[in-house]
Structures are given as C-alpha cells and as structure tokens.
mmCIF file of C-alpha atoms in Angstrom:
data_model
loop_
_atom_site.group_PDB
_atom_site.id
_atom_site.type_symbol
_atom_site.label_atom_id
_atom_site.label_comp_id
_atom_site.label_asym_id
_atom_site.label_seq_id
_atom_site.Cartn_x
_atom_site.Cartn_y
_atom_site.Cartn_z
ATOM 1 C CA UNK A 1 33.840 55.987 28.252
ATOM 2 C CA UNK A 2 31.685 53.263 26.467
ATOM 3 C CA UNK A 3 32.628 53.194 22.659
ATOM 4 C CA UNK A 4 29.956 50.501 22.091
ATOM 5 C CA UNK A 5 27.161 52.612 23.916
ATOM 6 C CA UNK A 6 27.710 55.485 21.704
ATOM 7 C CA UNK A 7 27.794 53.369 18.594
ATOM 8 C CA UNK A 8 24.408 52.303 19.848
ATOM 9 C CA UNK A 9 23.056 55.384 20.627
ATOM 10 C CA UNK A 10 24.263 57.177 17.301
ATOM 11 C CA UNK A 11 23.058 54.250 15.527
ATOM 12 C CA UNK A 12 19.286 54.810 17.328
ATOM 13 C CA UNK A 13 19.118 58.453 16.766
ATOM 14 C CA UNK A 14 20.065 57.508 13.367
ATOM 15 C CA UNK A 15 17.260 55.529 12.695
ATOM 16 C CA UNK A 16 14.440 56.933 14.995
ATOM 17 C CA UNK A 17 15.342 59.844 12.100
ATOM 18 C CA UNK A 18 15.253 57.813 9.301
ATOM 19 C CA UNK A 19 11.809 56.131 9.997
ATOM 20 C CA UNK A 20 10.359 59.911 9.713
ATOM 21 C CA UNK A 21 10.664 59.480 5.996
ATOM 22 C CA UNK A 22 7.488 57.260 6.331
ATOM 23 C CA UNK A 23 5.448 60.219 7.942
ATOM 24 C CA UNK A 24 7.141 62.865 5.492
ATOM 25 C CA UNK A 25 7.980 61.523 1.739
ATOM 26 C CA UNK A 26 5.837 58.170 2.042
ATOM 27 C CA UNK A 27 2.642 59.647 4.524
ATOM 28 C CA UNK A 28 1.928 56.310 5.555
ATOM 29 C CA UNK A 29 -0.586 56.540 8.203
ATOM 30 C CA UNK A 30 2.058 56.994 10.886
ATOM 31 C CA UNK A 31 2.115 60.653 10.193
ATOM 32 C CA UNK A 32 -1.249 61.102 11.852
ATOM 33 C CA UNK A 33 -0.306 59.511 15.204
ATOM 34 C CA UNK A 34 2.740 62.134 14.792
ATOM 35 C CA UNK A 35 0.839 64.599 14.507
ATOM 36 C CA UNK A 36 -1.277 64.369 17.276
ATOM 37 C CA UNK A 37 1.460 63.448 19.300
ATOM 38 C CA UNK A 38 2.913 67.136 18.720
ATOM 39 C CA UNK A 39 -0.651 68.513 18.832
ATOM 40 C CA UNK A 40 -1.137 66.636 22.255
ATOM 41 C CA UNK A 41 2.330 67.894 23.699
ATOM 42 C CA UNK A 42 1.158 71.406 22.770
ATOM 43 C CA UNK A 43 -1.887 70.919 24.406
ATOM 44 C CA UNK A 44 -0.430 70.245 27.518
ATOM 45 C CA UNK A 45 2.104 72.358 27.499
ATOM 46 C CA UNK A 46 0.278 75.615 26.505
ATOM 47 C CA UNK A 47 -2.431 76.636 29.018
ATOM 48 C CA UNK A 48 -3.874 79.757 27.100
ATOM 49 C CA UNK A 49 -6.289 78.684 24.558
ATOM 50 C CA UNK A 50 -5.284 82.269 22.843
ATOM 51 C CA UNK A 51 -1.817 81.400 22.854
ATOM 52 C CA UNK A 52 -2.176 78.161 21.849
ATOM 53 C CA UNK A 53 -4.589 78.459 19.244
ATOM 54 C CA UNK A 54 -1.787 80.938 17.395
ATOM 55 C CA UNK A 55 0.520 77.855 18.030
ATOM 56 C CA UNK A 56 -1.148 75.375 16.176
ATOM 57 C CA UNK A 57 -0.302 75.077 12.502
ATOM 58 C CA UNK A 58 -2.979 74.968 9.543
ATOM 59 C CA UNK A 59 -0.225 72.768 7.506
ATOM 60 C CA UNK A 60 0.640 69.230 8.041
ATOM 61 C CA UNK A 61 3.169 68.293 10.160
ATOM 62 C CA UNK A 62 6.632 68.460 8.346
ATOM 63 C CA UNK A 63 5.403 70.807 5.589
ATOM 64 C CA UNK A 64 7.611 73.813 6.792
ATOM 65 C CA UNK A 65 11.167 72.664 9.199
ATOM 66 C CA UNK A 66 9.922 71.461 12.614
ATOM 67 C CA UNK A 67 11.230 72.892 15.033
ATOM 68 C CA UNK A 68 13.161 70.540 17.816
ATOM 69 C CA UNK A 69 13.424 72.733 21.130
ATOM 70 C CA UNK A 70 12.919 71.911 24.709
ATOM 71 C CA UNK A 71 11.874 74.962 26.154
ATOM 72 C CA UNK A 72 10.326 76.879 23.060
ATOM 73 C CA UNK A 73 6.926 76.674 25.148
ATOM 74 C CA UNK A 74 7.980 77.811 28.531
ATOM 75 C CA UNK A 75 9.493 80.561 26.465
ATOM 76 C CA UNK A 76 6.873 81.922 25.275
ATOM 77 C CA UNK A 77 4.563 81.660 28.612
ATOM 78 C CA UNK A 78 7.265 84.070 30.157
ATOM 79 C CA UNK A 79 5.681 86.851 31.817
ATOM 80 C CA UNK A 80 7.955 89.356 29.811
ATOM 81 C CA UNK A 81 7.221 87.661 26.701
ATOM 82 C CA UNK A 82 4.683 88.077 24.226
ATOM 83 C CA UNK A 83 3.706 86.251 21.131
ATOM 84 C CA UNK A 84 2.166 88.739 17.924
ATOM 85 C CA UNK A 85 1.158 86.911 14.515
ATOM 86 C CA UNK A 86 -0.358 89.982 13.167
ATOM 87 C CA UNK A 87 1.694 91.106 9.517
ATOM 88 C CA UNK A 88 4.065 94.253 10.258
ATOM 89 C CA UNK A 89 2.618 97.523 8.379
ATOM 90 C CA UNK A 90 5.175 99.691 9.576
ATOM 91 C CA UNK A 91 8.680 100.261 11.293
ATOM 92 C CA UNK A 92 8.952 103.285 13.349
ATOM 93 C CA UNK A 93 12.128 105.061 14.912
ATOM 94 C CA UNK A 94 10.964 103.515 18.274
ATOM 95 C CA UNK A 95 8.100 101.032 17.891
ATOM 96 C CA UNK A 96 6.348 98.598 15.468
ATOM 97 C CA UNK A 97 2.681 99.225 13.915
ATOM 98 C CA UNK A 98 0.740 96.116 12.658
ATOM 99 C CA UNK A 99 -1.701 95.691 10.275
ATOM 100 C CA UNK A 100 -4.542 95.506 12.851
ATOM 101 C CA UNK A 101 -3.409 99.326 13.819
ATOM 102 C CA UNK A 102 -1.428 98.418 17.048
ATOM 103 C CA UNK A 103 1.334 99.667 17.578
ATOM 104 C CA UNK A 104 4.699 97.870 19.846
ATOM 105 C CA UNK A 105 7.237 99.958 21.359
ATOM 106 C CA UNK A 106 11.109 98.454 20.583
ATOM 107 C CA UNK A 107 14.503 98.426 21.782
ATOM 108 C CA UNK A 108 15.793 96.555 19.032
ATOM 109 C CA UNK A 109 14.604 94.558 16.044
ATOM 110 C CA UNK A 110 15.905 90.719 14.763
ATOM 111 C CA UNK A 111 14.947 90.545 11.002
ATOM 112 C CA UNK A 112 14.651 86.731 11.061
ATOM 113 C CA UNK A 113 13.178 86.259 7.591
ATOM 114 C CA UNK A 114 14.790 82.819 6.898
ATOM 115 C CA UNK A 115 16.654 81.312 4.243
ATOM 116 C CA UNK A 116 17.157 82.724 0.784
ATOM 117 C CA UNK A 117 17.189 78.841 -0.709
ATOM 118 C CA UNK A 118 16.555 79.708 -5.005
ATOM 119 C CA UNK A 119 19.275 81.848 -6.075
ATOM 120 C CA UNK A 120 22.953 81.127 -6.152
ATOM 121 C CA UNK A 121 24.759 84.217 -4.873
ATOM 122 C CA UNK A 122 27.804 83.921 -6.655
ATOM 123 C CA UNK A 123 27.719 84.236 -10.622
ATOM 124 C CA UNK A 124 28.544 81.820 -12.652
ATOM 125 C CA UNK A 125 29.224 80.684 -16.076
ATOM 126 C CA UNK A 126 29.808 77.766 -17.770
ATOM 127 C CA UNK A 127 29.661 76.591 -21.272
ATOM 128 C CA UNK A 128 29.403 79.307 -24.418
ATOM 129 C CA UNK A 129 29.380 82.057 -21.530
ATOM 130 C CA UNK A 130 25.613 80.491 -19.777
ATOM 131 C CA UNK A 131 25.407 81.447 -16.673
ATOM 132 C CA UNK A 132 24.001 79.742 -13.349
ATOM 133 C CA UNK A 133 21.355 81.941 -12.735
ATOM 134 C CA UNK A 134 19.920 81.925 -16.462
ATOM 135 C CA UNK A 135 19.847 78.039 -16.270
ATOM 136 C CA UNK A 136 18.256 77.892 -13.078
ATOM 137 C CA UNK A 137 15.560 80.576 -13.380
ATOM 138 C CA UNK A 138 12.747 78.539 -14.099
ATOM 139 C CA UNK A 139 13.827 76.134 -11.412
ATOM 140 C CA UNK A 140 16.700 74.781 -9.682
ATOM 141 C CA UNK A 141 18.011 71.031 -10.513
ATOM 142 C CA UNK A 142 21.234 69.399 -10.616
ATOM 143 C CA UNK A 143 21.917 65.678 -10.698
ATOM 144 C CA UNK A 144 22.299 64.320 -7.234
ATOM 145 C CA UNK A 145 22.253 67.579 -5.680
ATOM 146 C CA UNK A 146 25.856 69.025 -6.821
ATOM 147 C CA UNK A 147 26.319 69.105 -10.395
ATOM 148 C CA UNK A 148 24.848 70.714 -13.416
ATOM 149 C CA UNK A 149 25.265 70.265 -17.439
ATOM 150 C CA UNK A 150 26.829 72.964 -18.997
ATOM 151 C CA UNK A 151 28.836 73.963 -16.487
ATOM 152 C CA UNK A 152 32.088 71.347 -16.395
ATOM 153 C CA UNK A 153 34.485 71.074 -12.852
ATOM 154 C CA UNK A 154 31.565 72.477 -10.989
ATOM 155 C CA UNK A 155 30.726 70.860 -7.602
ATOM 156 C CA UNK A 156 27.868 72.321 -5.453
ATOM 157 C CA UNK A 157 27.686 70.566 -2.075
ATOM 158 C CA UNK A 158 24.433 70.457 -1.149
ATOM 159 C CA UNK A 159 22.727 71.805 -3.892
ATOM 160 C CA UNK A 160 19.172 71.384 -5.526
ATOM 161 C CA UNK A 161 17.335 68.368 -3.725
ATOM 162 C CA UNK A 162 20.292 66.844 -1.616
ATOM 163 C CA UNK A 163 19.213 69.025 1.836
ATOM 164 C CA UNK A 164 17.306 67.272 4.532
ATOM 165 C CA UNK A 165 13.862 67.625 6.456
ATOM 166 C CA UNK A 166 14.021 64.641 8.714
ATOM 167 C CA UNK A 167 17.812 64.002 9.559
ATOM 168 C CA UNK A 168 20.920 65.934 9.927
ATOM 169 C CA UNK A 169 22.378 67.128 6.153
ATOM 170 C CA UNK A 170 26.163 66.220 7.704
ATOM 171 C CA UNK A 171 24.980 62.737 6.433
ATOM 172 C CA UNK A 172 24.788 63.946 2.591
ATOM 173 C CA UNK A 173 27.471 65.879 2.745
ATOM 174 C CA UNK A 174 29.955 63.282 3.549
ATOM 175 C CA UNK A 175 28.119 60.933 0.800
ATOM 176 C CA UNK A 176 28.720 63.609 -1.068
ATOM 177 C CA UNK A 177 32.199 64.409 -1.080
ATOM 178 C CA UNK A 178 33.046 61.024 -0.851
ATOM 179 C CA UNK A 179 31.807 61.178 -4.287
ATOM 180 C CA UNK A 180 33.301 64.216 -5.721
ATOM 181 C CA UNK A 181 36.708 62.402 -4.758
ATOM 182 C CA UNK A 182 36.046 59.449 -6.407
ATOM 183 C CA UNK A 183 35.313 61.719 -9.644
ATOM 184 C CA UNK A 184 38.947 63.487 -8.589
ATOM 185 C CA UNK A 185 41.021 60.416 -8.672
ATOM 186 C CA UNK A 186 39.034 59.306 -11.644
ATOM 187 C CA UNK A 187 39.884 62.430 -13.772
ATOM 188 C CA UNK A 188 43.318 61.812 -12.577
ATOM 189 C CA UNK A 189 44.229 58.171 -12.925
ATOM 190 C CA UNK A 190 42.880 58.978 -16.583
ATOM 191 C CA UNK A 191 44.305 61.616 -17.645
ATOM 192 C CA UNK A 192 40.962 64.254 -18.398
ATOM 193 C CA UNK A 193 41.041 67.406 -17.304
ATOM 194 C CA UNK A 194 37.044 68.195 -17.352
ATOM 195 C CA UNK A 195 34.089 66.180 -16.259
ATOM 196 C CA UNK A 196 30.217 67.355 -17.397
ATOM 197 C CA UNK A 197 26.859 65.369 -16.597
ATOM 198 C CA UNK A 198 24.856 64.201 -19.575
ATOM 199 C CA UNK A 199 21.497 66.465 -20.086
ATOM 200 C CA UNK A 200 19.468 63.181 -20.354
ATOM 201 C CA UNK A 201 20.631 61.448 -17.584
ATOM 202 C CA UNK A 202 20.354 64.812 -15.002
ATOM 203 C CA UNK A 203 16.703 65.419 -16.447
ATOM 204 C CA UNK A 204 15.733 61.911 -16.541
ATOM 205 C CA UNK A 205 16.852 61.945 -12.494
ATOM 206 C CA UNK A 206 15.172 65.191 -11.903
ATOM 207 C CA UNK A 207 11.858 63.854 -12.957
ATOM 208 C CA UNK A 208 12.440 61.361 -10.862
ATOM 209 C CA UNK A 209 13.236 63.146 -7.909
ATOM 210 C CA UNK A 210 9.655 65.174 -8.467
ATOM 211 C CA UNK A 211 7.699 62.561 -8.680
ATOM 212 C CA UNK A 212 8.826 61.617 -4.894
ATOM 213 C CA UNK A 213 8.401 65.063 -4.219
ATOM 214 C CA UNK A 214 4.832 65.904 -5.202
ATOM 215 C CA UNK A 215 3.779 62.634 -3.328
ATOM 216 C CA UNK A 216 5.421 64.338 -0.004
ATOM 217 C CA UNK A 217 4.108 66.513 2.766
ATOM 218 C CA UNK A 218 6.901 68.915 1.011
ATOM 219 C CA UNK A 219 4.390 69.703 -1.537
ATOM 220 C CA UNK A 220 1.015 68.507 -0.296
ATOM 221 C CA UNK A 221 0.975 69.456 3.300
ATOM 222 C CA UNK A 222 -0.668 72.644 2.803
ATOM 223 C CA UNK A 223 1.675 75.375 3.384
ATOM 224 C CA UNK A 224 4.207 77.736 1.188
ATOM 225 C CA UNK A 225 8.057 76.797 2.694
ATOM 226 C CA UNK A 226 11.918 77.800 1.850
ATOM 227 C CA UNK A 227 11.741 74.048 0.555
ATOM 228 C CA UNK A 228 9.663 75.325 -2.500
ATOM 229 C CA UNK A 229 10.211 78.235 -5.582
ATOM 230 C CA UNK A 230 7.530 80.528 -6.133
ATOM 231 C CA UNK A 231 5.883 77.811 -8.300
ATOM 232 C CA UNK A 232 5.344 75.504 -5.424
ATOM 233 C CA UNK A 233 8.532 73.228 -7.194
ATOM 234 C CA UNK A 234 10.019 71.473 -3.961
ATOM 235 C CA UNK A 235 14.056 72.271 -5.016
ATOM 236 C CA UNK A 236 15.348 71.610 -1.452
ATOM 237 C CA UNK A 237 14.727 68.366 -0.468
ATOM 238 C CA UNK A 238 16.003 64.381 -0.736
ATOM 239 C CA UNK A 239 12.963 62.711 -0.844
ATOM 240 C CA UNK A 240 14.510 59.424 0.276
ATOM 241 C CA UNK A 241 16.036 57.984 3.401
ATOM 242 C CA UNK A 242 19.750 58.960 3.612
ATOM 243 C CA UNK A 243 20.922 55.879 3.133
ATOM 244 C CA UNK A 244 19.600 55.652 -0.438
ATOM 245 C CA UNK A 245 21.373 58.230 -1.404
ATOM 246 C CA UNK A 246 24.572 57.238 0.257
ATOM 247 C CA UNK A 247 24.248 53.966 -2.010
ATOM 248 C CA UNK A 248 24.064 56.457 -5.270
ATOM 249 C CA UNK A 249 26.730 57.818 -4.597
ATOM 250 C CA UNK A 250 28.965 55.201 -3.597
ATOM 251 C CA UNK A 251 30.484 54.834 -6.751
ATOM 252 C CA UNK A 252 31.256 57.538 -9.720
ATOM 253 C CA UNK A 253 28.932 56.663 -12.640
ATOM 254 C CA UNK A 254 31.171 57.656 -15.569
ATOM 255 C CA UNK A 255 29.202 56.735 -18.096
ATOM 256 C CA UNK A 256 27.107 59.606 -17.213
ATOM 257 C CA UNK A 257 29.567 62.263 -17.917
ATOM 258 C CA UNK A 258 31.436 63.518 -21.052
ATOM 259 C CA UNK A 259 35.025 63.143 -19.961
ATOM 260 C CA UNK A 260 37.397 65.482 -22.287
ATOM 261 C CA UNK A 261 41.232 65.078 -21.941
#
C-alpha cells in the first residue's frame, strides 16, 4: 500500500485525459497523430479487410463517444461472432430481415439504441406555470450545466453542457455540488428562501459555451451523435478542460441570481 504511488498515478490518468481536450475542443494538430494511432491499432489488430473496413469510422476521431475496451477486437474475430452494419427492415417472431433482404435467425434481441440525451423525463414547471420541456424545445441550455431561469430552487446535476467526452463526468459532478452547497448555505446564512439565474447572464454564457462548441470535433467531425439535438446544437458537452470548470464553480456568483426572502 503506496498512498503516494496512487496519488501519482490518479494524478497521470488525470492528465493524460485532460490533454485530449487539445485533439477534441482545440483540434490542434495532435488529433491527427491520434487518429492514426487508433487507425494503426485497428489495422493490426483486425486481419479481415471486410471486417475491418466496417470498423473504420467516416467521422473524426472523438465525434461520437470512443469507445475504451481491451478486447472489443478479439471479440468480434470470434468464430461464433459476426459483425452486420446493414439497417434492420424487419423483426420477425424468430429472426431479423435487413434492408439488403437477408434475413438472421435469433434467440434473443438487445435493443441498444443509446441515450435519450434532449428531453427531461420528468415534468416540470416553474415560473407563471412554464414548464421544462416548453423552455427547452428549441434547445437545451442552462448556466453551468444545472440551472435554468424561470424555474427558482431547481438544481440539475449534470445538465445541458456540463457532461464529458474526454474524462470521467465524476469530476463535474463533485465541482458541481460543491457548488450547489455553497448556494445552500448562502440562501441560509441570509435568510432567502429562493434563488433564480439572471436571463442575461445564462444566455450571455450559453453563447459562450457554443462558440467552443462549433470550433470542436463535437460539431465539425462529421458525424450525427447523442452529444447533438436534431439541429446539430452540441447540448451535451463541456468544451473545456475540467479544471476550468472546477475554477467556475468554486465560488457562488450571487450577483447572478435574484435572491427573494
């Protein structure tokens, strides 16, 4: 037991994390020698050209969640495996049919279809009876990723723009309720029962947070993603290392808010 070797090690895995930002939100050149990297791994790894060509993304590295695994590629080279990319026309009692007319015998089927990352599934309502989903259904925002105008005493841990594609989201959570506390023991020490963020200053941040965002392979790397709405609006993602956003949230701003006793 070596509590100084696992500070070290955290600390590295932190930061080999961290510099991914420069391939993902920045593209700095780096993100080319990434990507061949993976592309050269794959290479090796994959000895059918058939199977290997229906490997190899069409997107940039990063656009859509990559995919950390160890044996993902000996996986699929099983002999009782078999890798189809052809769309699904049709679900029978026992077997699948694809579009290109051929048709898969089943045991059972794992609808893996992803995240659903736009709507909020619980309803909500806020000021003058507006609800959650009417505010957010041209786009999802919220200042710093958990809260919204309109609706006062309403927290949303890891909300619009505060979820990760390069690090581990455990590291903007606790930023983030380190923050909601402070707010807490603010309201308290004060004596004000509600707390609300300021229209101007969550819009002025959103627009700041998408002009990172349409700079990043989130956006311009070529592919459609649970990151993005139907417009193509990244809503998912920090744009910014983690520990920029720590910093924002060290401290509650409460000159952002309307505070009501």
């Amino acid at each position: 037991y070596f509590p100084i070797i696992q500070k070290l090690i955290r600390r590295s895995l932190y930061w080999s994390r961290e510099l991914l930002i420069f391939s993902f939100s920045y593209r700095w050149p780096i993100r080319y020698i990434n990507q061949e990297l993976v592309l050269s791994n794959l290479n090796r790894e994959i000895k059918d050209k058939e199977l290997r060509k229906k490997l190899t993304p069409t997107w940039d590295l990063g656009c859509k969640r990559v995919l950390i695994s160890s044996d993902w590629y000996s996986t699929l080279q099983k002999s009782n495996v078999k890798l189809i990319t052809n769309r699904i026309q049709e679900i029978k009692s026992h077997s699948i049919v694809t579009q290109n007319g051929d048709e898969h015998p089943v045991d059972i089927i794992i609808w893996s279809t992803g995240f659903q990352t736009q709507k909020f599934s619980v309803p909500i309502y806020g000021i003058n009876g507006c609800s959650l989903a009417e505010q957010w259904s041209e786009t999802m925002k919220a200042y710093r990723g958990i809260v919204v105008p309109n609706f006062p005493n309403l927290f949303i841990p890891l909300g619009p723009n505060s979820r990760l594609g390069h690090s581990s989201v455990i590291i903007m959570l606790e930023a983030q309720l380190k923050y909601m506390i402070e707010i807490l023991f603010y309201l308290d020490i004060n004596n004000l029962r509600t707390f609300s963020i300021k229209q101007h200053i969550h819009d002025r941040y959103n627009q700041w947070i998408q002009s990172k965002l349409n700079k990043s392979v989130w956006h311009l790397g070529g592919c459609h993603s649970w990151y993005q709405n139907a417009k193509g609006t990244v809503t998912t993602i920090w744009p910014e290392f983690t520990w920029i956003y720590h910093l924002l949230m060290k401290n509650f701003d409460y000159q952002n808010y309307i505070l009501e006793k």
